[in-house]
PDB file of C-alpha atoms in Angstrom:
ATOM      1  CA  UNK L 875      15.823   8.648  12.274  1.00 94.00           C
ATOM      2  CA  UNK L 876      17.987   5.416  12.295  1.00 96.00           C
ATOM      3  CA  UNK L 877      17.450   2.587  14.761  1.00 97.00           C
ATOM      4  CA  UNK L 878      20.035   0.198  14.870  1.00 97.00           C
ATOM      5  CA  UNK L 879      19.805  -3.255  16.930  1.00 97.00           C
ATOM      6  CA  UNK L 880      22.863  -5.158  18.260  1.00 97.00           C
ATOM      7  CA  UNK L 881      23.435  -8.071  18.050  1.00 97.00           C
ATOM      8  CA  UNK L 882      21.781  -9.446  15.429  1.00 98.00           C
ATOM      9  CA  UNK L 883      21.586 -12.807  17.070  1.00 97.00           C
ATOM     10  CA  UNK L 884      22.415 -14.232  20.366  1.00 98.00           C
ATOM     11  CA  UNK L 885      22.277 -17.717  21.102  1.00 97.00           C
ATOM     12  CA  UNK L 886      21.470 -18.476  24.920  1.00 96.00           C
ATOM     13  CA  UNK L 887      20.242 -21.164  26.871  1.00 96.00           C
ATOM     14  CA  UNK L 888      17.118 -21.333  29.306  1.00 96.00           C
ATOM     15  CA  UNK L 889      17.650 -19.619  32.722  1.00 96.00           C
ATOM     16  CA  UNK L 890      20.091 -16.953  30.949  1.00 97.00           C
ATOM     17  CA  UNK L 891      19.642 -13.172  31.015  1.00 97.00           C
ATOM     18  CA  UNK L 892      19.719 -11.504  27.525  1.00 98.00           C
ATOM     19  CA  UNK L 893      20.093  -8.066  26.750  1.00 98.00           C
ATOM     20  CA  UNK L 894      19.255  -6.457  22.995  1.00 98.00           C
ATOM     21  CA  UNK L 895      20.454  -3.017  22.781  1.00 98.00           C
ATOM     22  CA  UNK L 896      19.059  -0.033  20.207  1.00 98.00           C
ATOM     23  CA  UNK L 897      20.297   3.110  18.993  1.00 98.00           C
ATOM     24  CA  UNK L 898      19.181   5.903  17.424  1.00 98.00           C
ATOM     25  CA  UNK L 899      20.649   8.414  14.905  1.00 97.00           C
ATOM     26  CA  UNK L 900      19.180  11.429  17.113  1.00 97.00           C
ATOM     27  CA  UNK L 901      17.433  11.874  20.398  1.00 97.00           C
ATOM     28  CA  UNK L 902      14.254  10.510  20.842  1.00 96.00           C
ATOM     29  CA  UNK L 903      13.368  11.118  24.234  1.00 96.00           C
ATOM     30  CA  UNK L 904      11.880   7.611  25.615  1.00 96.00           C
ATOM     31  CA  UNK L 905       9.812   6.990  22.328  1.00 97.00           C
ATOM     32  CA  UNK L 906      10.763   3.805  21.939  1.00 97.00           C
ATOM     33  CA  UNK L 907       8.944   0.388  21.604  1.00 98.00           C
ATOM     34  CA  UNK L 908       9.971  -3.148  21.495  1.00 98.00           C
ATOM     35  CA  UNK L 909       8.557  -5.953  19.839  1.00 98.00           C
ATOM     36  CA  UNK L 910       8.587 -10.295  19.613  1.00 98.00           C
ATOM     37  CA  UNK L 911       7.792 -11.791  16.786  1.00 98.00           C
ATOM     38  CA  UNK L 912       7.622 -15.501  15.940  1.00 98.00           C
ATOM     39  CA  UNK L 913       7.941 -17.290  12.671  1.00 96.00           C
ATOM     40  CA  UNK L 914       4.611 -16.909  10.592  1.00 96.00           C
ATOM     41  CA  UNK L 915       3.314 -14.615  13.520  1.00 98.00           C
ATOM     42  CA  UNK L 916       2.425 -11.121  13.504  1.00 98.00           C
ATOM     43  CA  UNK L 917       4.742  -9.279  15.844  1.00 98.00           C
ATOM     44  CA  UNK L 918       3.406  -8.493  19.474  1.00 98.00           C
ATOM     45  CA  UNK L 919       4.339  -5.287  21.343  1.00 98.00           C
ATOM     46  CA  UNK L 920       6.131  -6.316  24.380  1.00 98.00           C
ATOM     47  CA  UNK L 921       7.280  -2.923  25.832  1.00 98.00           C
ATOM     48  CA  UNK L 922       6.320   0.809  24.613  1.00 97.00           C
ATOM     49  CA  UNK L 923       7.503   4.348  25.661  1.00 97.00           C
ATOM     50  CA  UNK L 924      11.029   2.416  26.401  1.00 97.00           C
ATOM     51  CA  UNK L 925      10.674   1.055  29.745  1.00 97.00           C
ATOM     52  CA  UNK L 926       6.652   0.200  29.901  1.00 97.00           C
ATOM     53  CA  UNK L 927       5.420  -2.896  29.868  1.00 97.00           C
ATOM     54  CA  UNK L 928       2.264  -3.866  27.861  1.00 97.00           C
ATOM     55  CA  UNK L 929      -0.444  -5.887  29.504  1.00 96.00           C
ATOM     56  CA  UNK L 930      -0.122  -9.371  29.847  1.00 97.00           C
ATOM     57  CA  UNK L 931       3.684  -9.551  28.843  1.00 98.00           C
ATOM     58  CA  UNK L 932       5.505 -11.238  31.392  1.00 98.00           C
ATOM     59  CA  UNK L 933       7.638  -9.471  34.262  1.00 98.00           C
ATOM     60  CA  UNK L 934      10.989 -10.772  32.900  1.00 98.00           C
ATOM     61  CA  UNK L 935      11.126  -8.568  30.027  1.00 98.00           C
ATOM     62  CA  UNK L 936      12.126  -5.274  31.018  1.00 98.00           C
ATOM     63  CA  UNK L 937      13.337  -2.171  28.998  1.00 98.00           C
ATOM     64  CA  UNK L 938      15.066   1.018  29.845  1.00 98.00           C
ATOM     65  CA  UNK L 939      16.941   4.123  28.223  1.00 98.00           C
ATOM     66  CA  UNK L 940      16.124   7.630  26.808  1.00 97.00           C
ATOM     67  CA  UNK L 941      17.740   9.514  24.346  1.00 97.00           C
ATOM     68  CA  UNK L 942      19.554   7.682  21.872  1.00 97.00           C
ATOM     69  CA  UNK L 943      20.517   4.685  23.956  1.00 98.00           C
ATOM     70  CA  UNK L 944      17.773   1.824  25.108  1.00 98.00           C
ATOM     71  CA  UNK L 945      18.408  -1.445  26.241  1.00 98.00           C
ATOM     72  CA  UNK L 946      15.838  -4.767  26.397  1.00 98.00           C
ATOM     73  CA  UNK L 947      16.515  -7.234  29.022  1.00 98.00           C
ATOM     74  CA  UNK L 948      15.135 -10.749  29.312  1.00 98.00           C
ATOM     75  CA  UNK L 949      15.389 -12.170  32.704  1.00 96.00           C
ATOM     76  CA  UNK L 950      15.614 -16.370  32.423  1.00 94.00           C
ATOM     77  CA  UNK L 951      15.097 -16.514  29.231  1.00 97.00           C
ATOM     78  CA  UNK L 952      12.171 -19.249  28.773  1.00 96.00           C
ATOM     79  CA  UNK L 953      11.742 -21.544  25.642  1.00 95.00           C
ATOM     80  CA  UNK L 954       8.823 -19.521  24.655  1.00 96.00           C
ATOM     81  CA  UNK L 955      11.186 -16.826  24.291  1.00 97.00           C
ATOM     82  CA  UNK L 956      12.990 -17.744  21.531  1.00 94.00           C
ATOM     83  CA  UNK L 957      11.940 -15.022  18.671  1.00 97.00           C
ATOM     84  CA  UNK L 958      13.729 -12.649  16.902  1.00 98.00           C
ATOM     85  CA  UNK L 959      12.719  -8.988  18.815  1.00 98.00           C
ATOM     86  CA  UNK L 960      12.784  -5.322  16.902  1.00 98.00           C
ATOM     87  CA  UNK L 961      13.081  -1.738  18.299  1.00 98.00           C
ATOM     88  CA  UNK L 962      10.437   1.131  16.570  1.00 98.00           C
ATOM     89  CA  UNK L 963      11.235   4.369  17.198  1.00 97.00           C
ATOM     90  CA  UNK L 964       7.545   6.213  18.057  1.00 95.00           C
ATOM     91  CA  UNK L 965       7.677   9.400  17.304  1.00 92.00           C
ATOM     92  CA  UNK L 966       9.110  10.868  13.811  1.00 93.00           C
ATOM     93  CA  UNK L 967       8.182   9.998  10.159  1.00 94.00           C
ATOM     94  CA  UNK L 968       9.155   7.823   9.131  1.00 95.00           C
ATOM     95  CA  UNK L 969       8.541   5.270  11.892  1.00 96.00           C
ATOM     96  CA  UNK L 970      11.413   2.961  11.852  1.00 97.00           C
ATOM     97  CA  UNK L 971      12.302  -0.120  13.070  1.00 98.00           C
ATOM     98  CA  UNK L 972      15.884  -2.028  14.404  1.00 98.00           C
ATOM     99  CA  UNK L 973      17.374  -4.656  11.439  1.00 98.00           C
ATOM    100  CA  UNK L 974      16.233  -7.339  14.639  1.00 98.00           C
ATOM    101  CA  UNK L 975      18.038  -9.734  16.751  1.00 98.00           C
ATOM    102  CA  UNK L 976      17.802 -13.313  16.750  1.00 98.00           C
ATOM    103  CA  UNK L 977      17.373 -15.366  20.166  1.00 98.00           C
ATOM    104  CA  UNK L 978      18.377 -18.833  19.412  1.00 96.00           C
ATOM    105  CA  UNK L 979      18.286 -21.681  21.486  1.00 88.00           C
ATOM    106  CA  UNK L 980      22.345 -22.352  22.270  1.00 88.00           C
TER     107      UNK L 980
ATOM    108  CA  UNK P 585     -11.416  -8.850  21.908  1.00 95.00           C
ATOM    109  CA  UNK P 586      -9.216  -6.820  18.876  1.00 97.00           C
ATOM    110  CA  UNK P 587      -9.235  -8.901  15.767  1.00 98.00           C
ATOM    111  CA  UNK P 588      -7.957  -7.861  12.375  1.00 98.00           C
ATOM    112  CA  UNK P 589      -8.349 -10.036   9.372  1.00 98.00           C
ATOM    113  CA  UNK P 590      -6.287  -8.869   5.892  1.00 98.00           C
ATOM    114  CA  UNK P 591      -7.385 -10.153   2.963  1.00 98.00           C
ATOM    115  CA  UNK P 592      -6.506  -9.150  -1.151  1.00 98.00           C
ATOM    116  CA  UNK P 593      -2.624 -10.629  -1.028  1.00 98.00           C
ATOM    117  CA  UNK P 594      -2.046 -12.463  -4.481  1.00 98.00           C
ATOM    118  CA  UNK P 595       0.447 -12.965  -7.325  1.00 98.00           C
ATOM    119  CA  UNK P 596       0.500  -9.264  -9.748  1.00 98.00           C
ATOM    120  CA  UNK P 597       2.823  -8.787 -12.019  1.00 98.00           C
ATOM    121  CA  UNK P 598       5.511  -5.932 -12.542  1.00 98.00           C
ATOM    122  CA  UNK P 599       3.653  -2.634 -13.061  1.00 98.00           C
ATOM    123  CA  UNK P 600       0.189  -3.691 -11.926  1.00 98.00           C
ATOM    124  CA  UNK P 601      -2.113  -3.004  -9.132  1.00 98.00           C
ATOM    125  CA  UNK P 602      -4.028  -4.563  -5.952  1.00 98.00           C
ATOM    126  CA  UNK P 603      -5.717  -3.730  -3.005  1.00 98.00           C
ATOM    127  CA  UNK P 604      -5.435  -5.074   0.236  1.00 98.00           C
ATOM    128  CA  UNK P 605      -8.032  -4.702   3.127  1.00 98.00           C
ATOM    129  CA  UNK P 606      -7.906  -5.131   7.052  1.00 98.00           C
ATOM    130  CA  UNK P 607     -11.328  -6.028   8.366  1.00 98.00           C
ATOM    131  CA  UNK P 608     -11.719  -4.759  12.047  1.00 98.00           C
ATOM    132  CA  UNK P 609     -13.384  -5.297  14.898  1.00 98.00           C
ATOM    133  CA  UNK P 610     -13.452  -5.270  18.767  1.00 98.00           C
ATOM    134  CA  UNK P 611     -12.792  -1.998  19.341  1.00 98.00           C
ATOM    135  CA  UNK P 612     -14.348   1.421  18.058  1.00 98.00           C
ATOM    136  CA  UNK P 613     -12.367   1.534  14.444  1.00 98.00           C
ATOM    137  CA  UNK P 614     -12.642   5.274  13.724  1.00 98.00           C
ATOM    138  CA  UNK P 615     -10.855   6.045  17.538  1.00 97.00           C
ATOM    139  CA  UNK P 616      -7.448   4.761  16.376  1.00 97.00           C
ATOM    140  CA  UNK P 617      -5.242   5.825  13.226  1.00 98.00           C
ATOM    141  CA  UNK P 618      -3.916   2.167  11.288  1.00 98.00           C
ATOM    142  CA  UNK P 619      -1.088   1.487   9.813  1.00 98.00           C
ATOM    143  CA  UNK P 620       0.380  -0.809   7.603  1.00 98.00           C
ATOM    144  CA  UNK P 621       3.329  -2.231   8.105  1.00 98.00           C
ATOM    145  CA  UNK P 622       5.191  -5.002   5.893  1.00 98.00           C
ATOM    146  CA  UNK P 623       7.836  -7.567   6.009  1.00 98.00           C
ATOM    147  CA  UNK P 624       9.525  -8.969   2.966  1.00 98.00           C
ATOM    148  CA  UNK P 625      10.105 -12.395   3.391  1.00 97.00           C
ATOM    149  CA  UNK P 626      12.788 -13.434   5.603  1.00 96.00           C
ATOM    150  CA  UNK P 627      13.577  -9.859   6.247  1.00 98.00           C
ATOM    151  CA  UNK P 628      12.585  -7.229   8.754  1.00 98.00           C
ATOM    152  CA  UNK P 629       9.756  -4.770   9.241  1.00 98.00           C
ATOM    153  CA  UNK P 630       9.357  -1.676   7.332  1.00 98.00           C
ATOM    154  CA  UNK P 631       6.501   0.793   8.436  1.00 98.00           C
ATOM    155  CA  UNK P 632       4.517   1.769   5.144  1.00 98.00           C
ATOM    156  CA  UNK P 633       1.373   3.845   5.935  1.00 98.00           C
ATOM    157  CA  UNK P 634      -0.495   5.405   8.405  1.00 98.00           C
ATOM    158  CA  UNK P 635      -3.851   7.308   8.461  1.00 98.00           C
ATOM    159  CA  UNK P 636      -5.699   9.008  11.224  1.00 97.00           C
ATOM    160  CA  UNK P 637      -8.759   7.757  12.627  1.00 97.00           C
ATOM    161  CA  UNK P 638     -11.190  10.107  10.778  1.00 97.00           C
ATOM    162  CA  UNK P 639      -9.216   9.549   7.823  1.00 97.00           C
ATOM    163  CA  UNK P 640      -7.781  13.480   7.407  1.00 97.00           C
ATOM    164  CA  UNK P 641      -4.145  12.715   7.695  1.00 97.00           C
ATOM    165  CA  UNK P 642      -1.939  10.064   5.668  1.00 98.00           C
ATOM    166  CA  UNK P 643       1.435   9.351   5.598  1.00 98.00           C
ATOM    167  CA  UNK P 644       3.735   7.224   3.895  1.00 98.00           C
ATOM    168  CA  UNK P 645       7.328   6.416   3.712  1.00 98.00           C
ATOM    169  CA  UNK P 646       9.328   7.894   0.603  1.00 98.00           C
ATOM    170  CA  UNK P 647       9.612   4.745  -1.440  1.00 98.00           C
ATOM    171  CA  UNK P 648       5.886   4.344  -1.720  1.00 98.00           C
ATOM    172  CA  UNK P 649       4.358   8.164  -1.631  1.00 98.00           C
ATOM    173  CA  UNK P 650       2.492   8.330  -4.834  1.00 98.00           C
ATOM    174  CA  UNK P 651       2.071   4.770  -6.065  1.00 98.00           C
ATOM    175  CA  UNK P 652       0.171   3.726  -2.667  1.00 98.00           C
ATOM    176  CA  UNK P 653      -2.936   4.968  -1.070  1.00 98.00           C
ATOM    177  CA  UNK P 654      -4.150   4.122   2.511  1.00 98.00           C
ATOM    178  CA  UNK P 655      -7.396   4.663   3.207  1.00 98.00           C
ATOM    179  CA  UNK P 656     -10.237   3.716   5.541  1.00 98.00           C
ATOM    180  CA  UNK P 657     -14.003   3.034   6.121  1.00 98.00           C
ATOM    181  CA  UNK P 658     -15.419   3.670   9.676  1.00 98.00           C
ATOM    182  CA  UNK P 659     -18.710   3.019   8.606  1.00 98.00           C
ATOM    183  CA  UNK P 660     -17.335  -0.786   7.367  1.00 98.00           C
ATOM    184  CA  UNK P 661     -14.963  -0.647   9.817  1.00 98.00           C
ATOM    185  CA  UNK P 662     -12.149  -1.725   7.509  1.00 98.00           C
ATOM    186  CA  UNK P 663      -8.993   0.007   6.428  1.00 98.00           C
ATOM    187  CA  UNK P 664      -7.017  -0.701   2.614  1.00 98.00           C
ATOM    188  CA  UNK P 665      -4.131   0.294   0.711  1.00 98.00           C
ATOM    189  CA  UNK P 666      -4.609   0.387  -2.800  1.00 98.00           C
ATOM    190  CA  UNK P 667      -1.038  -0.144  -4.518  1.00 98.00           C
ATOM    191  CA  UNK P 668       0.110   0.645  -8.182  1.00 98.00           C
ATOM    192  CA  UNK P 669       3.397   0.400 -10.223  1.00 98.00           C
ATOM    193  CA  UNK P 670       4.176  -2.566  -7.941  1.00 98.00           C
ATOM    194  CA  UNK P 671       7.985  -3.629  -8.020  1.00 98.00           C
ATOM    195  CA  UNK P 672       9.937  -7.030  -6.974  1.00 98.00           C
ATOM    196  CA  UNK P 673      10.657  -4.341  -4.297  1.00 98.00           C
ATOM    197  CA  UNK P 674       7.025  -4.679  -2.941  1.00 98.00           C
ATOM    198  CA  UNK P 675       7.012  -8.358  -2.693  1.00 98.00           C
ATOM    199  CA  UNK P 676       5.976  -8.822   1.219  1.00 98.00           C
ATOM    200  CA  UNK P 677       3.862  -9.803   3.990  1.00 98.00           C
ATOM    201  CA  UNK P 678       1.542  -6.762   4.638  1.00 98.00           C
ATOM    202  CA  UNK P 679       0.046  -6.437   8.079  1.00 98.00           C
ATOM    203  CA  UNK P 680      -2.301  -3.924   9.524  1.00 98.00           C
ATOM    204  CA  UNK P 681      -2.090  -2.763  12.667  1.00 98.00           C
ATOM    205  CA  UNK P 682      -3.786  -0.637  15.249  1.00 98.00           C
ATOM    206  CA  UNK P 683      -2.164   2.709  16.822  1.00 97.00           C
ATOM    207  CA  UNK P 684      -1.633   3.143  20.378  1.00 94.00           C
ATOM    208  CA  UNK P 685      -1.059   6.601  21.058  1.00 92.00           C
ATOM    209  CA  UNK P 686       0.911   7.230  24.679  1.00 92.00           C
ATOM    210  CA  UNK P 687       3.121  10.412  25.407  1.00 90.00           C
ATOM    211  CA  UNK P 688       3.819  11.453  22.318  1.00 89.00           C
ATOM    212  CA  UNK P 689       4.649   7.718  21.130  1.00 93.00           C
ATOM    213  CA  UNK P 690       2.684   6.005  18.832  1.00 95.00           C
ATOM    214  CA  UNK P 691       3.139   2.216  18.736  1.00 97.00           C
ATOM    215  CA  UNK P 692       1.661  -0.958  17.062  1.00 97.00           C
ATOM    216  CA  UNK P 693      -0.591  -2.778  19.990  1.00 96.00           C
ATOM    217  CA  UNK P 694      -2.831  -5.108  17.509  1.00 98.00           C
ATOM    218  CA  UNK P 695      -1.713  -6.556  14.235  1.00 98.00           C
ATOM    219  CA  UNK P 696      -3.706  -8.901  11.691  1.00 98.00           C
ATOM    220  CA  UNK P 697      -1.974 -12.285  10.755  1.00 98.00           C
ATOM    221  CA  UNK P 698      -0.828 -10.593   7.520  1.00 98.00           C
ATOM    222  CA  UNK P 699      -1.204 -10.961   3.575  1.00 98.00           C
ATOM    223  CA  UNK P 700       1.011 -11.944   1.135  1.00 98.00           C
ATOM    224  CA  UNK P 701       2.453  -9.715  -1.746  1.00 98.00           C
ATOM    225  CA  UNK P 702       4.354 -11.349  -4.803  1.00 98.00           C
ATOM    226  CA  UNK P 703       5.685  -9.386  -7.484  1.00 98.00           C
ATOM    227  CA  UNK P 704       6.524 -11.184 -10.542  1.00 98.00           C
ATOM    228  CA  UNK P 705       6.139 -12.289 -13.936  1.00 96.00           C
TER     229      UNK P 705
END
């Protein structure tokens, strides 16, 4: 199963709303997680079963969708947001993740 | 509180072998299947391996089945991947990460800080 992440950058100020959107080749129900990573950092698992978010990760980010179609929203984007964020989908082998979008700092 | 520490990353050269380890700890190692997931650099994450908690099931994506091997030590509580006929291919930042299993869905909650793979002569 593809995933496949658009855009593959945004640029966006502080305050904004940014939304990251994933497909998938074939349904996979809402097996979906999302993911920030930082330069030299590990990535961190921000949301997981497409619209639940893990603890500690603040109430701004938000996901949704099922099926093929699953969307992550950041709500005033804050400087510690800036990252580059990847879908996995959960489920089949192989696990697979988006290509990744880019937040930048417009 | 979940730490995992890689260690084993170096310089090998085309056709050779290494072994990298994940040291665990904060949480009871042989309840959670690992995985390894790597990242070559400046490019995106590729899911490599996975292994059940008690060891019993492995998987692997296609363009490593037979060259790597994951496997695990509850009673060490650390996890490796030994990897032979290495390519350019391979070169990458290998982390280890714990398995969270909910509804069906098995995601990446804890990951080490990673160890570097280079592949060359």
């Amino acid at each position: 199963i593809q995933v496949t992440q658009s855009p593959s950058s945004v640029s966006a100020s502080v305050g904004d709303r940014v939304t990251i959107t994933c497909r998938a080749s074939q349904g996979i129900s809402t097996w979906l997680g999302w993911y920030q990573q930082k330069p030299g950092k590990p990535p961190k698992l921000l949301i997981y079963a497409a619209s639940s978010l893990q603890s500690g990760v603040p109430s701004r980010f938000s996901g949704s969708g099922s099926g093929t179609d699953f969307t992550l929203t950041i709500n005033s984007l804050q400087p510690e947001d800036f990252a580059t964020y990847y879908c996995q989908q959960a489920n089949h082998f192989p696990r697979t993740f988006g290509q990744g979008t880019k937040v930048e700092i417009k | 509180e979940v730490q995992l520490l890689e260690s084993g990353g170096g310089l090998v050269q085309p056709g050779g072998s290494l072994r990298v380890s994940c040291a665990a700890s904060g949480f009871t190692f042989s309840n959670y299947a690992m995985a390894w997931v790597r990242q070559p650099p400046g490019k995106g994450l590729e899911w490599v391996s996975t292994i059940s908690g008690n060891g019993d099931e492995t998987y692997y994506t296609d363009s490593v089945r037979g060259r790597f091997t994951i496997s695990r030590d509850n009673s060490k509580n650390t996890l490796y991947l030994q990897m032979n006929s290495l390519g350019a291919d391979d070169t990458a930042v290998y982390f280890c990460a714990q398995q969270y299993y909910y509804d069906s869905g098995k995601y990446y909650i804890s990951w080490g800080q990673g160890t570097l793979v280079t592949v060359s002569s």
